[in-house]
Coordinates of C-alpha atoms in Angstrom, one line a residue:
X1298 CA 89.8 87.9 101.5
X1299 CA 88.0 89.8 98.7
X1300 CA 90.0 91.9 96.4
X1301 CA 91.0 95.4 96.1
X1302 CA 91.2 97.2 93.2
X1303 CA 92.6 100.4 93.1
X1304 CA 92.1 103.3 90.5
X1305 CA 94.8 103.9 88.3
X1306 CA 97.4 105.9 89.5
X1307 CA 97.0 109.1 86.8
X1308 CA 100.7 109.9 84.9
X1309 CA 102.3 107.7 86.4
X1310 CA 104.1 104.8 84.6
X1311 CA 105.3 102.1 87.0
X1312 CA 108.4 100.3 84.5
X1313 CA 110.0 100.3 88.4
X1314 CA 113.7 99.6 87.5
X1315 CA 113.8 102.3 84.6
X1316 CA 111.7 105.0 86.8
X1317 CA 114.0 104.3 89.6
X1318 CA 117.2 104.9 86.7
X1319 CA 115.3 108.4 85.8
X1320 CA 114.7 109.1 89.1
X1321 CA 118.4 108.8 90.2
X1322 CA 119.9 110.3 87.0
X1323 CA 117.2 113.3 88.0
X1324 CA 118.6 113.0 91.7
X1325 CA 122.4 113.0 90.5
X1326 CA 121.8 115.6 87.5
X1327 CA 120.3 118.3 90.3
X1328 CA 123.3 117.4 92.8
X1329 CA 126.0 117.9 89.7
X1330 CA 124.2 121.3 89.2
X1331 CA 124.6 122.0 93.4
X1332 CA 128.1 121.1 93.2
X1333 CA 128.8 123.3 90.3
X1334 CA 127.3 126.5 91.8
X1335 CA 129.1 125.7 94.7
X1336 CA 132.9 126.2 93.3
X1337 CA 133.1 121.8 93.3
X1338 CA 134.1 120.4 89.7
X1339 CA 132.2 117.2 89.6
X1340 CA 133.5 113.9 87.7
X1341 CA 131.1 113.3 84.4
X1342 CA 129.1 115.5 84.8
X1343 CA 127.5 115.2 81.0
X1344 CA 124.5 117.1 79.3
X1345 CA 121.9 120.1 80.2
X1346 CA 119.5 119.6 83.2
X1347 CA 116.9 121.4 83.4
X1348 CA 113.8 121.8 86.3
X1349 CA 113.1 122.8 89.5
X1350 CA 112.6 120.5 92.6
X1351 CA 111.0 121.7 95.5
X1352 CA 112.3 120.6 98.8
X1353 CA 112.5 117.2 98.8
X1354 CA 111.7 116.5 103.3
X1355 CA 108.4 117.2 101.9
X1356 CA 107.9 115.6 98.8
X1357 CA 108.1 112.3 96.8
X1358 CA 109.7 111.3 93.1
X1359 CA 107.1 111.0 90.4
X1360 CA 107.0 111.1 86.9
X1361 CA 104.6 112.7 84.7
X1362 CA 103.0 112.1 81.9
X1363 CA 106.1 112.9 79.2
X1364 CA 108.6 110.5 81.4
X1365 CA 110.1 113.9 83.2
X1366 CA 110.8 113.6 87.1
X1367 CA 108.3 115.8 89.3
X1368 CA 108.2 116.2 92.8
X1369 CA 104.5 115.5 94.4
X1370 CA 104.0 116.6 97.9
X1371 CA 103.5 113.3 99.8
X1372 CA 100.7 112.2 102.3
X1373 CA 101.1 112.8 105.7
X1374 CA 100.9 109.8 107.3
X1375 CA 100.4 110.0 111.0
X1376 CA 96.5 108.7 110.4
X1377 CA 98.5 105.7 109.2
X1378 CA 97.1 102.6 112.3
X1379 CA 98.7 98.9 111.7
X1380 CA 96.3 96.6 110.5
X1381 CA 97.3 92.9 110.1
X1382 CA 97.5 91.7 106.8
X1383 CA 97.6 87.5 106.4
X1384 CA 100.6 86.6 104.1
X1385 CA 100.7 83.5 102.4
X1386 CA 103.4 81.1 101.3
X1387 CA 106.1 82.5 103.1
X1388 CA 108.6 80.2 104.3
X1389 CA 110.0 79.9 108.3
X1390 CA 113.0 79.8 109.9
X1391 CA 115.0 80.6 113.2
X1392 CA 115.9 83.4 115.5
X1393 CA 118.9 84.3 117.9
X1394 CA 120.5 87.7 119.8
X1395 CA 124.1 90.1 120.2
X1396 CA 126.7 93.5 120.3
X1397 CA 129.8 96.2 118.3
X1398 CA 134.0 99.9 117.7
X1399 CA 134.8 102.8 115.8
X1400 CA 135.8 102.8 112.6
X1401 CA 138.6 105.2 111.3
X1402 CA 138.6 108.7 109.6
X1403 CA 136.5 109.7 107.1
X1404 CA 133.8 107.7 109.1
X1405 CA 130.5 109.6 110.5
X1406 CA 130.2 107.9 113.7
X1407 CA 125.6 108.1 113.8
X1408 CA 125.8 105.1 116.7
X1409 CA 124.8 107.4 119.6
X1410 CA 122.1 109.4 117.8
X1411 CA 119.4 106.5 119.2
X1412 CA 121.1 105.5 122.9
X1413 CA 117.9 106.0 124.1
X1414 CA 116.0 103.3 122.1
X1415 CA 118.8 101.2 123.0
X1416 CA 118.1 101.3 127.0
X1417 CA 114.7 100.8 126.2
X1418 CA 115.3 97.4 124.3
X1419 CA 117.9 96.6 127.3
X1420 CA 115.4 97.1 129.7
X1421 CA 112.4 95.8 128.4
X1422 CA 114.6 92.2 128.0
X1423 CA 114.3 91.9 124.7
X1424 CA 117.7 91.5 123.9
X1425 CA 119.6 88.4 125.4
X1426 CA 123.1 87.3 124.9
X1427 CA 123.7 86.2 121.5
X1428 CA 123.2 82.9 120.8
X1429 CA 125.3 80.7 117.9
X1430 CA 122.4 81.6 115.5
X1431 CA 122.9 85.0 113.5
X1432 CA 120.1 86.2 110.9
X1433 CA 120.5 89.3 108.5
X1434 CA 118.0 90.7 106.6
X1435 CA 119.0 92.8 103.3
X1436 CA 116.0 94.0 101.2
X1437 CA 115.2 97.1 98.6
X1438 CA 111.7 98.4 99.8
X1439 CA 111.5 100.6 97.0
X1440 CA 110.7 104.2 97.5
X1441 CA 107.6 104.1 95.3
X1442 CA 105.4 105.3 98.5
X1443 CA 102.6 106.3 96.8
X1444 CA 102.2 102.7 95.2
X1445 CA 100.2 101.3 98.0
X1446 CA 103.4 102.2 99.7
X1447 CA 101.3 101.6 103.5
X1448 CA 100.2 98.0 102.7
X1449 CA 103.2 97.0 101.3
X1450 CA 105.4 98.1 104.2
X1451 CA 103.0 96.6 106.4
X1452 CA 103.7 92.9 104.4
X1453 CA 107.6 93.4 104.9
X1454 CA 106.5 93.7 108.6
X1455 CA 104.9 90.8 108.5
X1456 CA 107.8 88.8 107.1
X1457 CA 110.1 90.8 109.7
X1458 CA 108.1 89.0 112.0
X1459 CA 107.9 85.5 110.7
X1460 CA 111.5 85.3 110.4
X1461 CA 113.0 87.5 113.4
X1462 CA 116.0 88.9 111.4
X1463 CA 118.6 90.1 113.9
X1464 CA 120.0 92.7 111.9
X1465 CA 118.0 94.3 109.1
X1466 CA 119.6 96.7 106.3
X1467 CA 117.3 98.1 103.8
X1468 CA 118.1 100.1 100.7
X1469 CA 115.8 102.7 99.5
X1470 CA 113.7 103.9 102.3
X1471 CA 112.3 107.5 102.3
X1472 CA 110.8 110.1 104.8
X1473 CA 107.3 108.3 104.0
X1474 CA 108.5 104.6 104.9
X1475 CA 110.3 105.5 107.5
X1476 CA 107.2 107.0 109.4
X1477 CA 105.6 103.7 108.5
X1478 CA 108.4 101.7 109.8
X1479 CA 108.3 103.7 112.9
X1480 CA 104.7 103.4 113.7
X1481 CA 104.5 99.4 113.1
X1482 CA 104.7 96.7 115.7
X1483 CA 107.9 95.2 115.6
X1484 CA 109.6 98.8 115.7
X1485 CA 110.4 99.1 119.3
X1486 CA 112.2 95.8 119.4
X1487 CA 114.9 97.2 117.2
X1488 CA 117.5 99.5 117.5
X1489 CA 117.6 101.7 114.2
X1490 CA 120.9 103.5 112.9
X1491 CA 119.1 106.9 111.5
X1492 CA 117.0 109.0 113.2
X1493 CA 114.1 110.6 112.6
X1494 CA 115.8 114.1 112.0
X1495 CA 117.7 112.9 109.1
X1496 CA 115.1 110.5 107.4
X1497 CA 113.0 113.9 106.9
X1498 CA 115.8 115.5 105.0
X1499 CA 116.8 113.0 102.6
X1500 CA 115.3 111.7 99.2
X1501 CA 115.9 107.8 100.2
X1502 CA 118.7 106.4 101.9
X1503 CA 119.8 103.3 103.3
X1504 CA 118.9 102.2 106.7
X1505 CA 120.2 99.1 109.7
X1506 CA 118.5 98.2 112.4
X1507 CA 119.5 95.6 115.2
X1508 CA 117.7 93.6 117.7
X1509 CA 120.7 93.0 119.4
X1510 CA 123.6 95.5 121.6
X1511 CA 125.1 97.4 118.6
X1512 CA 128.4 99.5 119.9
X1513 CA 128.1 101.7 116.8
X1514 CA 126.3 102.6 113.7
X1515 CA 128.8 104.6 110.8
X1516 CA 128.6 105.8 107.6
X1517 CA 131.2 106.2 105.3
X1518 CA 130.3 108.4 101.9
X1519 CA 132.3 106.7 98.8
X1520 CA 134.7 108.8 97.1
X1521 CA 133.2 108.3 93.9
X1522 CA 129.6 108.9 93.4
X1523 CA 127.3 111.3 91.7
X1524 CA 124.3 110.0 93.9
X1525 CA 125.4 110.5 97.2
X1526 CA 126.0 106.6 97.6
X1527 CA 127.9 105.4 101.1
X1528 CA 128.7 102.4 103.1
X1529 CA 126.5 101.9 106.2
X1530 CA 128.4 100.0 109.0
X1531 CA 127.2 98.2 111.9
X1532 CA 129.8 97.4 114.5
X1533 CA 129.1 94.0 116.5
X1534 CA 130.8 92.2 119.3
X1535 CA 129.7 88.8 120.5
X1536 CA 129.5 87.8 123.7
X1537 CA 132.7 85.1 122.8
X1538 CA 135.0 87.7 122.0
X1539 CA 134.4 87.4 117.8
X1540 CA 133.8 90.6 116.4
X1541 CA 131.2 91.2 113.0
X1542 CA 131.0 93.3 111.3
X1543 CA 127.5 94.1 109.4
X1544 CA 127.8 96.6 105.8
X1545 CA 125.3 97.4 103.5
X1546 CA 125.4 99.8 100.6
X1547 CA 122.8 101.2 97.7
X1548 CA 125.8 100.9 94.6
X1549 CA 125.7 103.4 92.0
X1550 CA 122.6 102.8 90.0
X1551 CA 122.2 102.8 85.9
X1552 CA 120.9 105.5 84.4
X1553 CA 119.7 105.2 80.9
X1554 CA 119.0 108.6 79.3
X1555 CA 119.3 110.2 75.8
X1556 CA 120.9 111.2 73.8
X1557 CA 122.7 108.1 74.2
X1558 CA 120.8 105.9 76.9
X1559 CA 124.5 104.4 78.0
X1560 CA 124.7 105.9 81.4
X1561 CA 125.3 102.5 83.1
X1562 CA 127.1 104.0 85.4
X1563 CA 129.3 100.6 85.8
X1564 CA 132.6 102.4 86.4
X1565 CA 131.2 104.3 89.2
X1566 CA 129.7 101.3 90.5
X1567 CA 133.0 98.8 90.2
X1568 CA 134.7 101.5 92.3
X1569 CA 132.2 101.7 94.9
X1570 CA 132.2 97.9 95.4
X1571 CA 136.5 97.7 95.2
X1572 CA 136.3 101.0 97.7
X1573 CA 133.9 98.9 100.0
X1574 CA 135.9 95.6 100.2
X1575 CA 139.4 97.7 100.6
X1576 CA 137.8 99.4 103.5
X1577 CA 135.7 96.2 105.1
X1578 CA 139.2 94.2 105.1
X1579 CA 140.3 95.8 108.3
X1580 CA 137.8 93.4 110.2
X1581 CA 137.9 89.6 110.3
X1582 CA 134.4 89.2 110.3
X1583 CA 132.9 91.1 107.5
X1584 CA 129.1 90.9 106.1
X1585 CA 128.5 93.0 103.5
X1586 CA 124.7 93.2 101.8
X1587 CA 122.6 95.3 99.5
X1588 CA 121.1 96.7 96.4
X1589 CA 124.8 96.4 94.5
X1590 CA 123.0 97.3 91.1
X1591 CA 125.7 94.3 89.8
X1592 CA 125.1 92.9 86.5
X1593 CA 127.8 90.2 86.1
X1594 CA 127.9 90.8 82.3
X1595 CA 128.3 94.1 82.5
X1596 CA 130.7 95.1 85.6
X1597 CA 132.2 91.5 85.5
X1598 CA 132.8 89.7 88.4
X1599 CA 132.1 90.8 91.9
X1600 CA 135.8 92.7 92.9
X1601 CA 136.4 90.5 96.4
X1602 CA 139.6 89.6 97.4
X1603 CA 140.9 85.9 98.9
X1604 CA 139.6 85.0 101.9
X1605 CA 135.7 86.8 100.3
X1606 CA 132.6 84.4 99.0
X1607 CA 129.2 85.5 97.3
X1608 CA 126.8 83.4 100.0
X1609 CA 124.4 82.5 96.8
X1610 CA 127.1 81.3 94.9
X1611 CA 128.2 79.1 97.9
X1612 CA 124.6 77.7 99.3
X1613 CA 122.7 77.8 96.0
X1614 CA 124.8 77.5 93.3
X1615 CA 122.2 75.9 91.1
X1616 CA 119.9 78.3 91.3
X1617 CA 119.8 82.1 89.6
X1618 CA 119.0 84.0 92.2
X1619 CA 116.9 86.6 90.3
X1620 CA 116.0 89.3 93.0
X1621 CA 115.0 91.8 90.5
X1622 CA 113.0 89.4 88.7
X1623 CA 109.8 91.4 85.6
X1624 CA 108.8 87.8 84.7
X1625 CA 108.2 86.0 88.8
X1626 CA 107.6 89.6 89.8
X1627 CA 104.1 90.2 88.1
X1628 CA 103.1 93.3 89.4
X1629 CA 106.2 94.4 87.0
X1630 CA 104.2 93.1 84.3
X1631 CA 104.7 95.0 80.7
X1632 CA 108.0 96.6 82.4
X1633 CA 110.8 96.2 80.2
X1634 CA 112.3 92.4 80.9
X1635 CA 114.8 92.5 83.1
X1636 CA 116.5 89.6 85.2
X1637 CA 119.3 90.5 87.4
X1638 CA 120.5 89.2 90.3
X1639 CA 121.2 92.7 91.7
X1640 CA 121.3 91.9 95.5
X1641 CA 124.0 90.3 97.2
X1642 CA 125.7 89.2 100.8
X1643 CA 129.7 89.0 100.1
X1644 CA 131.1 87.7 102.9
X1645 CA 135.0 87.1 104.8
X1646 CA 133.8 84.7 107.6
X1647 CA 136.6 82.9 109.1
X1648 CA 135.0 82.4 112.3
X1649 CA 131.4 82.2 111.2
X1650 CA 129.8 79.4 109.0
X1651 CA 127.0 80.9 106.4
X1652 CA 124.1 77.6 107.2
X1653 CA 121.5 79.1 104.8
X1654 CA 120.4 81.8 102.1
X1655 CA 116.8 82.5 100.7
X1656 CA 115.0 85.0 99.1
X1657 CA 111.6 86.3 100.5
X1658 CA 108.6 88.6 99.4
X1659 CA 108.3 86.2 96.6
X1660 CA 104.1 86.2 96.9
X1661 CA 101.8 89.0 96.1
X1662 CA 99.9 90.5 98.7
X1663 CA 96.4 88.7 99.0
X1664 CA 93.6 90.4 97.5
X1665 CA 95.4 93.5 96.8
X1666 CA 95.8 95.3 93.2
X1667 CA 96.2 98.0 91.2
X1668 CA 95.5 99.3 87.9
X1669 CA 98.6 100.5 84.8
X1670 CA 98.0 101.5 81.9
X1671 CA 100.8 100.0 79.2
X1672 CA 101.0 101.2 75.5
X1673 CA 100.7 98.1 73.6
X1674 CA 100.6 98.1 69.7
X1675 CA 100.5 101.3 69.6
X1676 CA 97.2 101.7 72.2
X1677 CA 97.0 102.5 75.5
X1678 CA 95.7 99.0 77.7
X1679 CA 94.9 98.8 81.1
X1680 CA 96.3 96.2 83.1
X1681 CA 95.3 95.1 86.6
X1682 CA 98.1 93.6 88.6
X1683 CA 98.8 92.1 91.9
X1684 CA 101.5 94.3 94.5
X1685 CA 104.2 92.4 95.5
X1686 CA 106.0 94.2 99.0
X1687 CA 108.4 95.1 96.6
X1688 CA 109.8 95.3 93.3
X1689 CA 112.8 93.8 94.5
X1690 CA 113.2 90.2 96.5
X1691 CA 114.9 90.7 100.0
X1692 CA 117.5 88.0 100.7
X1693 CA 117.7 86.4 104.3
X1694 CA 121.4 85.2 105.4
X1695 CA 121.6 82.6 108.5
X1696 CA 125.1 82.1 109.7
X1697 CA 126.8 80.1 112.8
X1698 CA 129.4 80.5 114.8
X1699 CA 132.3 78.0 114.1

C-alpha cells in the first residue's frame, strides 16, 4: 500500500495526553463559570478563565498556536463512504451472544431511547441466545477528529470486526465520531445506548453498545466532578438466570495548568472510582471498564472492595500493561513521556470466570501519516509519524460462565 502523507495540521500541537488535560481543564473552567452565573457554588473552582466558546454541537476542541483552547467548526461528514482499510498484526479471538433491570434513583434510565434498533437486530437474527463466551470491548478513541479522525475510526471498525466484541464501551467519542460510527458497516448489528439527538449536543462523552438483548441502558452523573463525568450502565440478563452487569466511566482527568501545573485532579478522581464501586455493589455480577485516568503512584491503589479483582493484574501479572504508552505509541512521538496504565476492567465475578485480557490497536495504520512540527533545541522540526487508531490502546476482556 503506498503511503500517505499528510500536510501538517497548522497550530496545532498534538502532545495528545496534555491537549486532552487543557482541553478538559478549558471544558471544566467554562462549566465552573455556567454554574456560577447560575446561583450553584461549585467545589474548587480556582483561578480566572477567560474566552468565549461557540456552541460546541457544532464545533471541535483545538488549540492554537499560544497553547489556548479554540473551538473550530468541524467537517460535516455525511460525504464520509466506508472504505476498507487492511490492518496488519492484529491478533484473533472468539465470539458469543445475550440480555438486562432498572437501577435505582438518581439513575437516567436512556435504555428505551433506541427500541427501535433493537427489533431491528431481533429480527434480522443477529442476536442468538447467549452462549458461555462473553467479550467486552473498552477503548478511548480519542476525540481528536480532525487528526485523520475518518481513517482511524474506520481501523477501530476493523478490529470491531476481527474480534466481534459483544459489548463495546468507549470513552471519548464526539458528535463527529459518532456520525462515523453510525455510518460504518458493523453499526446495525449493535444496539447503541445514546442517540443521535444527544451525541450532537455534547463535547465527547462516553458511549455502550451491545450485540446482544440489553433490558436497559443508565447513566448515573457522579456527585463529584467539574467535568461532567458519570457512570454508564448496561443492564444484562442471561439466558441461565445470572445477571451482568456492564459499567464504564471517563474518571476525572489531570489537568496541569499554571500558575501551578498541579491540577491532577486525583481527589476528584479517587471519589469517582470509590462512588462507582459503592454503587456497582448492588449487583453480583459487575464489569466495570474505562479510561479511569489512574496513576497507581499517584491516587494509590485502585479503591475495590473484597470480592473485586483488576483482570490485568489477574491474567497478566507480568506484564505492564501500558495503554497510554508515548514510547510503543509512535505517532505520540516528541509528546512528553508518559507511561500509564490508565485503562482498566475491575471486576466482582462470582459466577463468571475472566479466560483472557489483551490490549489491541497496538499497530499503526498501514501507509498512513502525518506531519508535527516539535520544538527541539530551541527550533522548530518537523516530524513525520505513523497514526495509530488511537492514542490510547483498547483492552479486550473474555470471560466464561462458571
Amino acid at each position: 500500500m503506498p503511503t500517505v502523507s499528510r500536510l501538517p495540521l497548522k497550530k496545532q500541537k498534538f502532545d495528545s495526553h496534555s491537549n486532552i488535560f487543557r482541553a478538559e481543564a478549558f471544558l471544566c473552567r467554562r462549566l465552573c463559570t455556567l454554574f456560577l452565573l447560575a446561583g450553584f457554588q461549585a467545589e474548587n473552582n480556582k483561578g480566572d478563565y477567560e474566552g468565549a466558546v461557540t456552541d460546541p454541537r457544532s464545533a471541535e476542541i483545538v488549540e492554537d498556536s499560544e497553547c489556548n483552547i479554540v473551538f473550530k467548526r468541524k467537517q460535516d461528514p455525511s460525504d464520509f463512504v466506508e472504505k476498507p482499510i487492511t490492518l496488519h498484526g492484529f491478533r484473533d479471538v472468539k465470539s458469543s451472544k445475550k440480555q438486562a433491570t432498572v437501577l435505582g434513583e438518581k439513575v437516567r434510565d436512556i435504555g428505551s431511547s433506541n427500541g427501535s434498533v433493537f427489533s431491528e437486530i431481533a429480527e434480522n437474527g443477529e442476536v442468538k441466545n447467549v452462549s458461555g463466551t462473553i467479550k467486552i470491548l473498552s477503548y478511548n478513541v480519542w476525540f481528536r477528529d480532525e487528526l485523520e479522525g475518518h481513517l482511524r475510526m474506520q481501523a477501530i471498525g476493523n478490529l470491531i470486526q476481527l474480534h466481534s466484541p459483544d459489548v463495546i464501551c468507549f470513552q471519548e467519542v464526539n458528535s463527529v465520531l459518532y456520525d462515523i460510527f453510525q455510518r460504518s458497516s458493523w453499526w446495525k448489528k449493535y444496539r447503541c445506548s445514546v442517540s443521535f439527538e444527544r451525541s450532537q449536543n455534547e463535547a465527547y462523552f462516553c458511549m455502550q453498545l451491545a450485540k446482544i438483548p440489553v433490558k436497559s441502558f443508565s447513566c448515573k452523573p457522579f456527585s463529584y466532578t467539574m467535568m461532567r463525568r458519570e457512570l454508564c450502565i448496561a443492564q444484562l440478563e442471561l439466558n441461565n438466570n445470572k445477571s451482568l452487569v456492564i459499567a464504564t466511566s471517563h474518571l476525572e482527568s489531570p489537568c496541569p495548568g499554571p500558575p501551578t501545573w498541579d491540577q491532577m485532579f486525583s481527589k476528584e478522581r479517587v471519589k469517582q472510582a470509590k462512588e462507582a464501586i459503592t454503587f456497582l455493589q448492588q449487583f453480583p455480577n459487575v464489569i466495570f471498564c474505562g479510561d479511569m485516568n489512574w496513576d497507581d503512584k499517584q491516587d494509590g491503589r485502585f479503591p475495590f472492595t473484597e470480592g473485586w479483582f483488576d483482570a490485568w493484574e489477574k491474567l497478566k501479572p507480568a506484564e505492564v500493561g501500558y495503554t497510554y504508552d508515548t514510547k510503543s505509541n509512535r505517532m505520540l512521538s516528541g509528546n512528553r513521556a508518559l507511561q500509564k496504565r490508565l485503562d482498566r476492567f475491575v471486576c466482582h465475578l462470582p459466577d463468571f470466570n475472566a479466560s483472557g485480557i489483551e490490549m489491541i490497536g497496538t499497530e499503526p495504520i498501514p501507509g498512513l501519516e502525518y506531519k508535527k512540527e516539535k520544538k527541539m533545541r530551541g527550533k522548530i522540526q518537523e516530524l513525520t509519524l505513523p497514526v495509530y487508531p488511537s492514542d490510547h490502546y483498547g483492552l479486550l476482556l473474555t470471560v466464561t460462565t462458571v
